[in-house]
XYZ file of C-alpha atoms in Angstrom:
628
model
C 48.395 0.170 20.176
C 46.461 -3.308 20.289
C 43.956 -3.803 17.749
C 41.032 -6.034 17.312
C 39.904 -6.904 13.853
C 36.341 -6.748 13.218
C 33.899 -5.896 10.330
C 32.125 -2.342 10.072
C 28.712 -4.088 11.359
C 30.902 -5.886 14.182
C 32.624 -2.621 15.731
C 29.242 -1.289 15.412
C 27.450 -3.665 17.954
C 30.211 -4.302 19.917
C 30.712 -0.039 20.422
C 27.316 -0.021 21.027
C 26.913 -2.409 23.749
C 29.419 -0.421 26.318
C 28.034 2.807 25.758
C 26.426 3.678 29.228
C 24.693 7.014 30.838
C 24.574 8.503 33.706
C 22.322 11.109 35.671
C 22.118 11.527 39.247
C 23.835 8.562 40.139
C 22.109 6.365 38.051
C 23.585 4.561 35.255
C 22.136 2.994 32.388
C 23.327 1.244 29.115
C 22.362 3.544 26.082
C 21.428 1.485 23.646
C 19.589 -1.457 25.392
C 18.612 -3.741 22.612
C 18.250 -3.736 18.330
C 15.165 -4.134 16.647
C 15.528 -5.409 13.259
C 13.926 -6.698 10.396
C 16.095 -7.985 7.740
C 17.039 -7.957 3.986
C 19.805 -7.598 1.397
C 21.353 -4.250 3.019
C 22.065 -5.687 6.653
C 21.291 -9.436 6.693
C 25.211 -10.136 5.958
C 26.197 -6.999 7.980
C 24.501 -5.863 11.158
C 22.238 -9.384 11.278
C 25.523 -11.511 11.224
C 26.835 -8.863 13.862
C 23.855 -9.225 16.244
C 24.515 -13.221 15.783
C 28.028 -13.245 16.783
C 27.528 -10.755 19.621
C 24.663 -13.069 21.193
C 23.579 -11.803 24.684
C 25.610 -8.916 24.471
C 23.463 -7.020 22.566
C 19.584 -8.406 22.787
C 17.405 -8.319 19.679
C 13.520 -7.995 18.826
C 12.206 -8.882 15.611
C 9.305 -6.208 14.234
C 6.841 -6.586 11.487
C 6.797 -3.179 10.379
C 9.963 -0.683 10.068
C 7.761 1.765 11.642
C 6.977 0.052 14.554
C 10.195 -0.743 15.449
C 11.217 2.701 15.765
C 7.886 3.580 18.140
C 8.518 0.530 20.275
C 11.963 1.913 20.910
C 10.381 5.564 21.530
C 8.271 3.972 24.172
C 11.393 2.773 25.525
C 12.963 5.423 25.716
C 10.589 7.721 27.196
C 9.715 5.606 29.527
C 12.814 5.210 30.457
C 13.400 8.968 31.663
C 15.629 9.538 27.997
C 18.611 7.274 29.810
C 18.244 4.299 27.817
C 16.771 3.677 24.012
C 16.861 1.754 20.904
C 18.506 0.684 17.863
C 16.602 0.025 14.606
C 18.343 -1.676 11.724
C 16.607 -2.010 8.249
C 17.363 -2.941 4.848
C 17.946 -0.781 2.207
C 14.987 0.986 0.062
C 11.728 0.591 1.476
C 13.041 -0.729 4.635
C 15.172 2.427 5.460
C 11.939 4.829 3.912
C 9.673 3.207 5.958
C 11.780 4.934 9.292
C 11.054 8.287 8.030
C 7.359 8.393 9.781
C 9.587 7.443 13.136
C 12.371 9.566 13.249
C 10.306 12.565 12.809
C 7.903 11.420 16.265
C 11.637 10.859 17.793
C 12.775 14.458 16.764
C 9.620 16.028 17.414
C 8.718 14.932 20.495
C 12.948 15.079 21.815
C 13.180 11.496 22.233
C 16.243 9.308 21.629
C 16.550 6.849 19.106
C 19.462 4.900 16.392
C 18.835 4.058 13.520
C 20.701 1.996 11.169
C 19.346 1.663 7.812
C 20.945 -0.595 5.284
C 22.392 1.386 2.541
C 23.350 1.387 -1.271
C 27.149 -0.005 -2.406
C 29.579 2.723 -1.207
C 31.962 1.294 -4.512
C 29.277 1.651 -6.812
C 30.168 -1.979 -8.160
C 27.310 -1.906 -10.598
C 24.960 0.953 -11.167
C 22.147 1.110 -10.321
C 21.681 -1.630 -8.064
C 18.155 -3.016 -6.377
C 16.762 -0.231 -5.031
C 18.553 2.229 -5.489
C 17.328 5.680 -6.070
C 19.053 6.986 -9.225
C 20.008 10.796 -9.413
C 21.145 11.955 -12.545
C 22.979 14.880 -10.684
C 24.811 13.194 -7.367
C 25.970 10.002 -7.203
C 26.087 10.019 -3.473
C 22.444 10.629 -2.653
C 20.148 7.364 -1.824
C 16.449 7.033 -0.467
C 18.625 7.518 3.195
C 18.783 10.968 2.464
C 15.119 11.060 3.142
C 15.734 10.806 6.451
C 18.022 14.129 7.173
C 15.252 16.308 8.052
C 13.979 14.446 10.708
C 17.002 13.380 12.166
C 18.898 15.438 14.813
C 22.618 13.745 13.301
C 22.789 12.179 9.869
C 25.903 10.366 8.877
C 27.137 8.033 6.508
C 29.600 5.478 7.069
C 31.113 5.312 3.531
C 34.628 4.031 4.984
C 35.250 1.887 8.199
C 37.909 4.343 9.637
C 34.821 6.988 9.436
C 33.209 4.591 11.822
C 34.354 6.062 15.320
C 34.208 9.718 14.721
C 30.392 8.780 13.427
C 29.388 6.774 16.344
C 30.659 8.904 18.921
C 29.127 11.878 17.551
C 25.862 9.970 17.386
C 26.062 8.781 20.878
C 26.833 12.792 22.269
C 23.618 13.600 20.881
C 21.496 11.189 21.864
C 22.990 11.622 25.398
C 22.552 15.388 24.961
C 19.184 16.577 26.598
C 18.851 19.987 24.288
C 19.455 18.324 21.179
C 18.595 14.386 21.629
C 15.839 13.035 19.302
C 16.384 10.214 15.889
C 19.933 9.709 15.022
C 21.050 8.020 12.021
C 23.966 6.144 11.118
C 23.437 4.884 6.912
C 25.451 2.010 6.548
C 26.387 0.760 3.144
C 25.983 -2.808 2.807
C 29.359 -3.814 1.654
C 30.988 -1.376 3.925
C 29.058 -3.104 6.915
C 30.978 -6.402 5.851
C 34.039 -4.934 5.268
C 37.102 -5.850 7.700
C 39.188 -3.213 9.662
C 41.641 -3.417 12.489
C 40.275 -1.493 15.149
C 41.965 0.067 18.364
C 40.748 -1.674 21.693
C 39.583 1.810 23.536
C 37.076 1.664 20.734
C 35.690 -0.982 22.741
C 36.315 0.726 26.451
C 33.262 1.289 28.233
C 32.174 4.969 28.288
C 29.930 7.112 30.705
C 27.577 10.191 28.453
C 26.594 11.934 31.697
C 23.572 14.121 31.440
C 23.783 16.932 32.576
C 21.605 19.151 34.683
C 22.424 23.024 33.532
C 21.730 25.165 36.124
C 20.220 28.627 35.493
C 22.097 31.612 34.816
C 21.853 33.902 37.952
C 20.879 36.632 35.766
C 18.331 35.096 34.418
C 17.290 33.193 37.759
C 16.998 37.268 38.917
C 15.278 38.261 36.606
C 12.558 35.194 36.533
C 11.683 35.722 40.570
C 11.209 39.038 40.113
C 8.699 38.622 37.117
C 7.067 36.025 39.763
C 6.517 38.420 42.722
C 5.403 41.198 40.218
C 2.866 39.193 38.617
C -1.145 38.609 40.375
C -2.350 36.038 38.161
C 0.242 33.936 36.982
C -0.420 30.372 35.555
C 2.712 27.820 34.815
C 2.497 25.585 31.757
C 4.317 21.739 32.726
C 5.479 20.347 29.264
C 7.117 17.002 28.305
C 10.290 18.273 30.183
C 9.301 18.414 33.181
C 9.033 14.302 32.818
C 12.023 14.444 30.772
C 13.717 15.809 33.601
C 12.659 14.072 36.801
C 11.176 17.112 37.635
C 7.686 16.502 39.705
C 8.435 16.972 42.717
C 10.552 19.900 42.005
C 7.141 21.444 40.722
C 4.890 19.957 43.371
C 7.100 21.708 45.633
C 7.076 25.096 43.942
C 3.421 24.778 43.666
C 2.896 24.080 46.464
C 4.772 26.999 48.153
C 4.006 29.329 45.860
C -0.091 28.735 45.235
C 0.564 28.973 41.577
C -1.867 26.624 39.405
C -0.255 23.816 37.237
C -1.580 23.125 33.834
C 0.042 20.622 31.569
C 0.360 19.900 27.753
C -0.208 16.597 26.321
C 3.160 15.845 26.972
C 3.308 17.401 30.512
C 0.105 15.574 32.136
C 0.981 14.205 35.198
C 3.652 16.252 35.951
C 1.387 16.798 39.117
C -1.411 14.714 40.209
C -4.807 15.144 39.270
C -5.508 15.529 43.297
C -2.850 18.023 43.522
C -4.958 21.042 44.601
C -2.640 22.914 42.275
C -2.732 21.020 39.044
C -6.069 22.598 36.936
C -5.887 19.818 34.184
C -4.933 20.123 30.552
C -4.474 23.753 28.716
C -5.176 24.523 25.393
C -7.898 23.627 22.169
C -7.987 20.146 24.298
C -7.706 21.436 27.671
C -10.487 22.120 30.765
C -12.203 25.228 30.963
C -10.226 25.724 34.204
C -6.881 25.574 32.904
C -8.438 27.715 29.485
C -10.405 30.248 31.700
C -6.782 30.771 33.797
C -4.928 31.167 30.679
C -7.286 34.211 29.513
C -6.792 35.978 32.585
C -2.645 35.272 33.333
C -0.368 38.404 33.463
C 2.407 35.724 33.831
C 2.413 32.516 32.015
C 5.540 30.512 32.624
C 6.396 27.355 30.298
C 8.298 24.513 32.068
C 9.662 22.005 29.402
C 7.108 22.620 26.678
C 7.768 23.745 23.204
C 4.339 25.868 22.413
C 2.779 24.066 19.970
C -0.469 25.758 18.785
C -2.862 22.997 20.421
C -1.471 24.518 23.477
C -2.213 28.107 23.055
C -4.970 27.599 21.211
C -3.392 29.158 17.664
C -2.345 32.332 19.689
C -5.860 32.659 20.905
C -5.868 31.820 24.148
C -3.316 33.641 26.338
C -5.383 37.042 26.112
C -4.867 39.606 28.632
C -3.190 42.704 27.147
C -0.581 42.808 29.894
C 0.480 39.104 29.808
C 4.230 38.318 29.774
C 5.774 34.664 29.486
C 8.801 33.484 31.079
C 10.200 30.044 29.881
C 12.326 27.741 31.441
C 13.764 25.193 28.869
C 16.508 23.756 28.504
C 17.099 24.729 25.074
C 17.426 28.403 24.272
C 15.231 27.898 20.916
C 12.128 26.915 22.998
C 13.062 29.074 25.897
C 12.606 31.961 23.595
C 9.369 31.377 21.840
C 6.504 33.795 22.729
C 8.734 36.834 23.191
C 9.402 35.270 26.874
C 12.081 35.553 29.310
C 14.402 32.802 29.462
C 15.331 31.051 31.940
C 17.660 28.416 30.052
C 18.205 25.033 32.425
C 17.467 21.978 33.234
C 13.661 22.123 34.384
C 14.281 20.054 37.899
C 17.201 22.308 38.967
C 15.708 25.680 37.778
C 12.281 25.058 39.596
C 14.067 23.897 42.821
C 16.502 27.453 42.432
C 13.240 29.884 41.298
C 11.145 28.141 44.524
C 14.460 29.321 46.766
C 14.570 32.397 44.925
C 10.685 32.826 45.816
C 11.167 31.837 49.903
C 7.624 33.835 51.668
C 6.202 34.613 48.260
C 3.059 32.946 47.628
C -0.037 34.139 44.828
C -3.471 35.994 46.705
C -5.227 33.535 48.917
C -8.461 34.790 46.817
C -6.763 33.553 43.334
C -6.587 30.236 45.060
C -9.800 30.212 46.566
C -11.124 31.051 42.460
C -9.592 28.295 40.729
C -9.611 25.904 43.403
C -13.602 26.296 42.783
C -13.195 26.149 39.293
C -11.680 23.090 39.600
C -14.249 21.613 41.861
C -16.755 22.350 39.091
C -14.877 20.966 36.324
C -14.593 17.422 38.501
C -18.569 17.456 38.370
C -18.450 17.266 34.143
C -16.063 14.858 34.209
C -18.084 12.727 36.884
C -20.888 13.268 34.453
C -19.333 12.058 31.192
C -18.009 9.391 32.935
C -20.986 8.089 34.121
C -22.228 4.258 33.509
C -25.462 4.055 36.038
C -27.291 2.814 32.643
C -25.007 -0.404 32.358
C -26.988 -1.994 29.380
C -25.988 0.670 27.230
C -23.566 0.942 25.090
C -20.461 2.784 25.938
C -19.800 6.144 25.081
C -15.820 6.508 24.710
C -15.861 9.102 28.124
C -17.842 5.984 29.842
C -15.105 3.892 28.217
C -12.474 6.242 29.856
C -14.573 6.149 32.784
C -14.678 2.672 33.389
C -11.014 2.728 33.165
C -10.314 5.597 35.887
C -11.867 3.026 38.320
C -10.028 0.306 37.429
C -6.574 1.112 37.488
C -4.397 2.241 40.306
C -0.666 4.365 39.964
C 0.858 1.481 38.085
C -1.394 1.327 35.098
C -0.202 3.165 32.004
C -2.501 4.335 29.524
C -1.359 5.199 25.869
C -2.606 6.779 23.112
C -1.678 9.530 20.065
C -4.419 10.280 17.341
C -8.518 10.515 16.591
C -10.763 11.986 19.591
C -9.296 9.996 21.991
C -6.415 12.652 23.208
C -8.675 15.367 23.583
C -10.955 13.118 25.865
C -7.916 11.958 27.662
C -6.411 15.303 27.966
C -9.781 17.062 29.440
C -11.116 14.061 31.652
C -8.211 11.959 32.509
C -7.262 11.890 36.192
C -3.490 11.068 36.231
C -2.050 9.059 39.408
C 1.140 8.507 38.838
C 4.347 10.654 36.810
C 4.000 8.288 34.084
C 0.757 7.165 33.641
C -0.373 9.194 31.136
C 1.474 8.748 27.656
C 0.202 10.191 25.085
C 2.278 11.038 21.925
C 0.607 14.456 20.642
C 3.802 16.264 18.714
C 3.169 14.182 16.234
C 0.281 12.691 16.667
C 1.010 9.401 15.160
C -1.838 7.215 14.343
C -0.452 3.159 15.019
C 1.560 4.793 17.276
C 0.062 3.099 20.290
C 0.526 -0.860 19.950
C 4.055 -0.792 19.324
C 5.491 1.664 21.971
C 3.370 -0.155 24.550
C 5.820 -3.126 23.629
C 8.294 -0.512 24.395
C 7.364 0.503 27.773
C 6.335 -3.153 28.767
C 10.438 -4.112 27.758
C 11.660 -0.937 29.668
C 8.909 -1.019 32.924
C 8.349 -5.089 33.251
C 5.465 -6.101 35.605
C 3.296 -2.857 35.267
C -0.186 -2.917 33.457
C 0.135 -0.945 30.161
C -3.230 0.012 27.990
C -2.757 0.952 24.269
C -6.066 2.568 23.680
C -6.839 3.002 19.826
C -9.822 3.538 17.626
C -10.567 1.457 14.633
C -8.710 3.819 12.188
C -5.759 3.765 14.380
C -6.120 0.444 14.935
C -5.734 -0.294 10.648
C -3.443 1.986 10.771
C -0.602 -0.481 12.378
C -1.865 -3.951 13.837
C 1.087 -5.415 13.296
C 3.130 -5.664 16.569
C 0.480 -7.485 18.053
C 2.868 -10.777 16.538
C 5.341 -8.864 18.317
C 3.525 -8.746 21.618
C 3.031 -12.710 21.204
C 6.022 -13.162 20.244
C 7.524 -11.963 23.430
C 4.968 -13.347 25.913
C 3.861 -9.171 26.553
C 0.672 -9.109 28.209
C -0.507 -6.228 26.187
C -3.569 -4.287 27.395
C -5.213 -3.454 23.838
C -8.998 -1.494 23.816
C -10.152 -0.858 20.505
C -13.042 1.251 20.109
C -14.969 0.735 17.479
C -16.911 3.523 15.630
C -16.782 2.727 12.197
C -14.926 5.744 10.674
C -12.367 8.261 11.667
C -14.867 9.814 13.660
C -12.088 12.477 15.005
C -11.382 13.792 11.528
C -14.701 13.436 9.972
C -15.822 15.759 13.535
C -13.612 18.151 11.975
C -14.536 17.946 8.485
C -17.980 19.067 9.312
C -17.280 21.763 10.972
C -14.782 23.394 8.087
C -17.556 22.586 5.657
C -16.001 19.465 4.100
C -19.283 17.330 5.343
C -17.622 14.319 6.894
C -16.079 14.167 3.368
C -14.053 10.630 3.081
C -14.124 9.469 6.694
C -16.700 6.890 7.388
C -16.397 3.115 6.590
C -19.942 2.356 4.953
C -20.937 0.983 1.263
C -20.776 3.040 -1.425
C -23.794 3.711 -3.802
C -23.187 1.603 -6.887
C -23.844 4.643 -8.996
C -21.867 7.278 -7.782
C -18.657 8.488 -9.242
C -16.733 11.710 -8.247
C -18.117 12.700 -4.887
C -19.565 9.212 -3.963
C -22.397 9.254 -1.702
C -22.884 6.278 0.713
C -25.595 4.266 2.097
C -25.837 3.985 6.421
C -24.567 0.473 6.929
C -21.220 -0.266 8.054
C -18.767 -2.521 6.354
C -18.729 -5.806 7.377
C -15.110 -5.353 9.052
C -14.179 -6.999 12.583
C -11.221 -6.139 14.188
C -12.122 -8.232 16.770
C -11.445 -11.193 14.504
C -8.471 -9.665 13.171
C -7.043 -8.903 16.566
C -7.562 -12.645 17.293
C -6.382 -14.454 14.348
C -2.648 -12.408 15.563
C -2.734 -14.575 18.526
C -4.706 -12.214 21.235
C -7.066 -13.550 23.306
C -10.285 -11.049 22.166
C -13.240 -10.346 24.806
C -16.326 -8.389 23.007
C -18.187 -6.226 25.168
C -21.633 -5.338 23.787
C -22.949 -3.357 26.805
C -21.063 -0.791 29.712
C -21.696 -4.186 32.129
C -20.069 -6.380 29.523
C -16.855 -3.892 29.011
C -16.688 -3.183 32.814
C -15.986 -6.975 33.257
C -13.975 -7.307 30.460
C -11.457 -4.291 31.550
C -10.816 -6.115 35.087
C -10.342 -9.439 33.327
C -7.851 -7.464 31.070
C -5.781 -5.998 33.291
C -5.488 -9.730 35.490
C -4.787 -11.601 31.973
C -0.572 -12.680 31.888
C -1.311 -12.694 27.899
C -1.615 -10.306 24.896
C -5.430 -9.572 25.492
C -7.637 -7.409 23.494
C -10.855 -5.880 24.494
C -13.102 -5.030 21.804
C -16.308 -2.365 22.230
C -18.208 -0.507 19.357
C -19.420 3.105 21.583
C -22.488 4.974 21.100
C -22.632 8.978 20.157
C -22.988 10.968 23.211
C -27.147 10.891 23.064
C -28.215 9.117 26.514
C -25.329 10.593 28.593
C -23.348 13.474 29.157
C -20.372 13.368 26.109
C -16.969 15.313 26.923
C -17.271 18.974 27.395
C -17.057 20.474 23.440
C -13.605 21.915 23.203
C -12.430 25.067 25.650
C -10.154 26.985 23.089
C -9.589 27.393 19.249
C -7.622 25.385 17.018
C -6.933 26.360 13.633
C -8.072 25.096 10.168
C -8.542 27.353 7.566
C -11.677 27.471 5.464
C -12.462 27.856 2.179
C -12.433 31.685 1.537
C -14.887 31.211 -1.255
C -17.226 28.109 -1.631
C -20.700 27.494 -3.193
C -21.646 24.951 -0.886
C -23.599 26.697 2.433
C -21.788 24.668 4.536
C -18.432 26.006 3.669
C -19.546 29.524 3.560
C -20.915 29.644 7.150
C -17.902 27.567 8.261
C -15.903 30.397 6.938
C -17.636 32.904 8.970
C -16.750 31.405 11.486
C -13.231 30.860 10.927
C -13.018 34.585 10.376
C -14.895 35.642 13.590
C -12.348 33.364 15.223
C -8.675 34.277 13.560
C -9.756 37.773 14.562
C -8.405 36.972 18.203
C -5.202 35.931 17.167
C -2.110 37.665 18.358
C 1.695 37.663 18.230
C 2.727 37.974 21.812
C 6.075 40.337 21.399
């Protein structure tokens, strides 16, 4: 057997860079490219590694560990699951600060490697920097954090352990039930340590992904709930993207009459001119979708994983009679909500059920009801959108607005935390499969700014908006170097409303009184429970956004940000646009939410506010039910 001698860190990169997948005839190379920033637990290891393997395996330098991992996320999604990521830290904080990553990776099933630096596998002196000490197990570091949030955990504590460890990491990755953060914890002398390794380490290999088709049983059984049912609604999740599957679903909706609604992660699984697709479902969702989802005897779940935004906290989904059938391709989600499963891949299940359903299509009067619903809903959002008053200030719908008639189906839009989502998620009119890319399983505030690097590496040439507010926007500025860096002409919009508005929206209505969430002076003499005066601090992101090399156009007025937007998108550099919005006074707002969302109250409280806020929590928890 020939050999090839190598360090740990060497093999590695080397292994890495001929791992390939495959799915429907198209192949892709896994792991695309390593992000990195460096210290004493993998500058001598993986860094020498990534400088002896040159063009073979590309590299990205980040600012923040964080980032790194949701710039690769963005890859990765936007690149259909077929192609990700790695991310290679030092040890301590460097590896700790992956931990806010991995968990968006797991939760939201996307792919990504990790590589964190790790303590001395031989323990040459005790402790050493960094390293977490616990009196009870000498094997444990601050890696271990990251075993809960990663879908394989493994530490390379020999070289031999190597290939058994990286091939297991690359089948799940590659593995569309179970795919999400993997890591690989590399101690730092056992990255530089030498090993003679067999050549078909080396050979190119082919992960196909597969497409599991349905059980016929199940397929059966899922047709006949169909025909039986008079109202039903169907759910598009993140799957359906994950698996190709639009026009799979355009085509059962369209044979079948059956409306479309989509999760955060499932917009634009049909068009927003589909005559089918009723918009966004849940505590963020249009009144369409919501008013649908009261009535459904049948609600079937494509690719979506229930989370209670969705169904409203188990409020929404309230006819007596109403059944669920899920088709997922993992039984644990295909099971949720006492449903039927229908365990497969979401493009070949829908194309099998719309077979399976040839001459069955819903009551011409159901699709005569939400067809006008839907034509009703379109006049709110033309309201909240509109800017006839141009010397205003924006309202973030006009913002939104603005937007809508700007771009075209190659524009990408991206957001994950504050108000924004819910605005996007009621009013946004999606034209393309991938337009709309917002990250709501975890909801990740700084989320935005880096995975736009992401999808700008994985989708060159295509306009890409990261749309954040100013808490966001603290939250994780930091790849904007990285945007420079690389010559990415980065779309950025920050709206400014000096606060988390979002949260402090919530606050007062739980009774916490907008406790802790705006960004204004506090009163010299208050201590405890601070009170604070009206004037914002003297904080401009603007400038901040400039002096990390964006070009920065302030727009005062809608005129000004309409102008500003369309030199945006033209600009071939990192180009920020910067507008503080107005509350929803002059101008229709965005519809007040359609559906519940749970946050408990205080059960007891002195403070009025609390008590009546509790009320109303009760009055609303009342509806909840556990669909069995």
């Amino acid at each position: 057997m020939s050999t090839r001698r190598l360090t740990v860190a060497q093999a590695l990169i080397a292994f890495l860079s001929r791992q390939y997948t495959e799915r429907d005839g198209n192949r892709r190379r896994l792991i695309d490219a390593t992000w990195g920033i460096f210290g004493h637990g993998n500058v001598a290891g993986i860094g020498q590694a990534l400088v002896q393997a040159g063009h073979e395996m590309p590299y990205f330098q980040g600012r923040s560990e964080q980032a790194m991992v949701h710039a690769a996320v963005g890859y990765a999604r936007q690149s259909n699951r077929l192609s990700t990521h790695a991310v290679t830290t030092s040890i301590g904080p460097g590896a700790t600060n992956l931990v806010t990553g991995a968990a968006l990776a797991t939760i939201n099933r996307l792919p990504v490697l990790l590589l964190p630096g790790d303590i001395f596998a031989t323990h040459p002196a005790d402790p050493v920097l960094q390293q977490l000490e616990v009196p009870h197990a000498g094997d444990i570091s601050v890696n271990d954090a990251l075993r809960p949030v990663s879908k394989y955990f493994d530490r390379v504590s020999r070289p031999e352990a190597l290939v058994p460890s990286a091939l297991a990491a690359m089948r799940v990755l590659t593995d569309p039930a179970e795919t999400g953060a993997v890591t690989l914890a590399l101690p730092q002398d056992v990255q530089a340590e030498a090993y003679d390794w067999p050549e078909e380490f080396f050979a190119e290999r082919v992960w196909r992904m597969r497409r599991q088709g349905p059980d016929p049983y199940e397929l059966s059984d899922a047709a006949e709930a169909v025909r039986a049912a008079r109202r039903p609604l169907l759910v598009a999740g993140g799957g359906v993207h994950h698996s190709t599957a639009e026009d799979a679903l355009a085509a059962f909706a369209t044979a079948t009459g059956i409306p479309v609604a989509s999760t955060q992660a499932g917009k634009g699984s049909l068009r927003h001119d589909h005559p089918a697709d009723v918009g966004g479902i849940g505590h963020t969702g249009t009144a369409t979708a919501d008013e649908l989802a009261r009535t459904a005897d049948l609600v079937i779940g494509v690719g979506t994983r229930w989370s209670d935004f969705s169904t409203a906290s188990a409020t929404l989904f309230s006819n007596p009679s109403v059944r669920f059938l899920n088709i997922n391709i993992t039984g644990f989600d295909a099971h949720k909500l006492a449903a039927a499963p229908l365990v497969a891949d979401a493009r070949t299940a829908l194309e099998d059920l719309t077979t399976a359903l040839t001459d069955h299509r819903v009551d011409a009067a159901y699709v005569t009801e939400y067809a006008e619903d839907k034509e009703r809903w379109e006049h709110r959002v033309d309201a909240a959108f509109d800017t006839s008053e141009d010397l205003l200030r924006p309202t973030q719908p006009q913002v939104l607005g603005l937007l809508d008639a700007l771009v075209t189906d190659e524009d990408i839009v991206i957001n994950a935390a504050g108000s924004l989502p819910g605005d996007l998620h009621k009013l946004w009119r999606s034209r393309s499969r991938d337009q709309y890319h917002v990250e709501y399983g975890y909801s990740c505030m700084g989320y935005e700014i880096p995975a736009a690097i992401g999808v700008m590496l994985a989708d060159p040439g295509r306009p890409v908006w990261a749309l954040v507010g100013d808490g966001t926007y603290l939250m994780n500025p930091t790849e904007i170097v990285t945007a420079v860096q690389e010559r990415l002409p980065l779309k950025l919009v920050i709206l400014q409303n000096h606060g988390y508005a979002s949260i402090g929206g919530l606050s007062e209505s739980v009774g916490a009184e907008r406790f802790g969430t705006a960004y204004r002076y506090r009163e010299a003499d208050t201590v405890g429970s601070p009170t604070y005066t009206g004037d914002p601090l003297p904080v401009d992101l603007a400038a901040n956004a400039a002096s990390l090399g964006m070009r920065v156009i302030r727009a005062k007025t809608i005129r000004d940000l309409r102008e500003a937007l369309a030199v945006a998108r033209e600009s071939d550099v990192p180009t920020c646009v910067y507008a503080e919005t107005e509350t929803a006074d002059t101008v229709s707002g965005a519809p007040p939410a359609q559906a519940w969302w749970d946050v408990p109250v205080a059960e007891t409280a002195t403070r009025a506010s609390a008590v009546t806020a509790r009320e109303e929590y009760e009055r609303k928890a009342a509806a909840r039910r556990r669909h069995l």
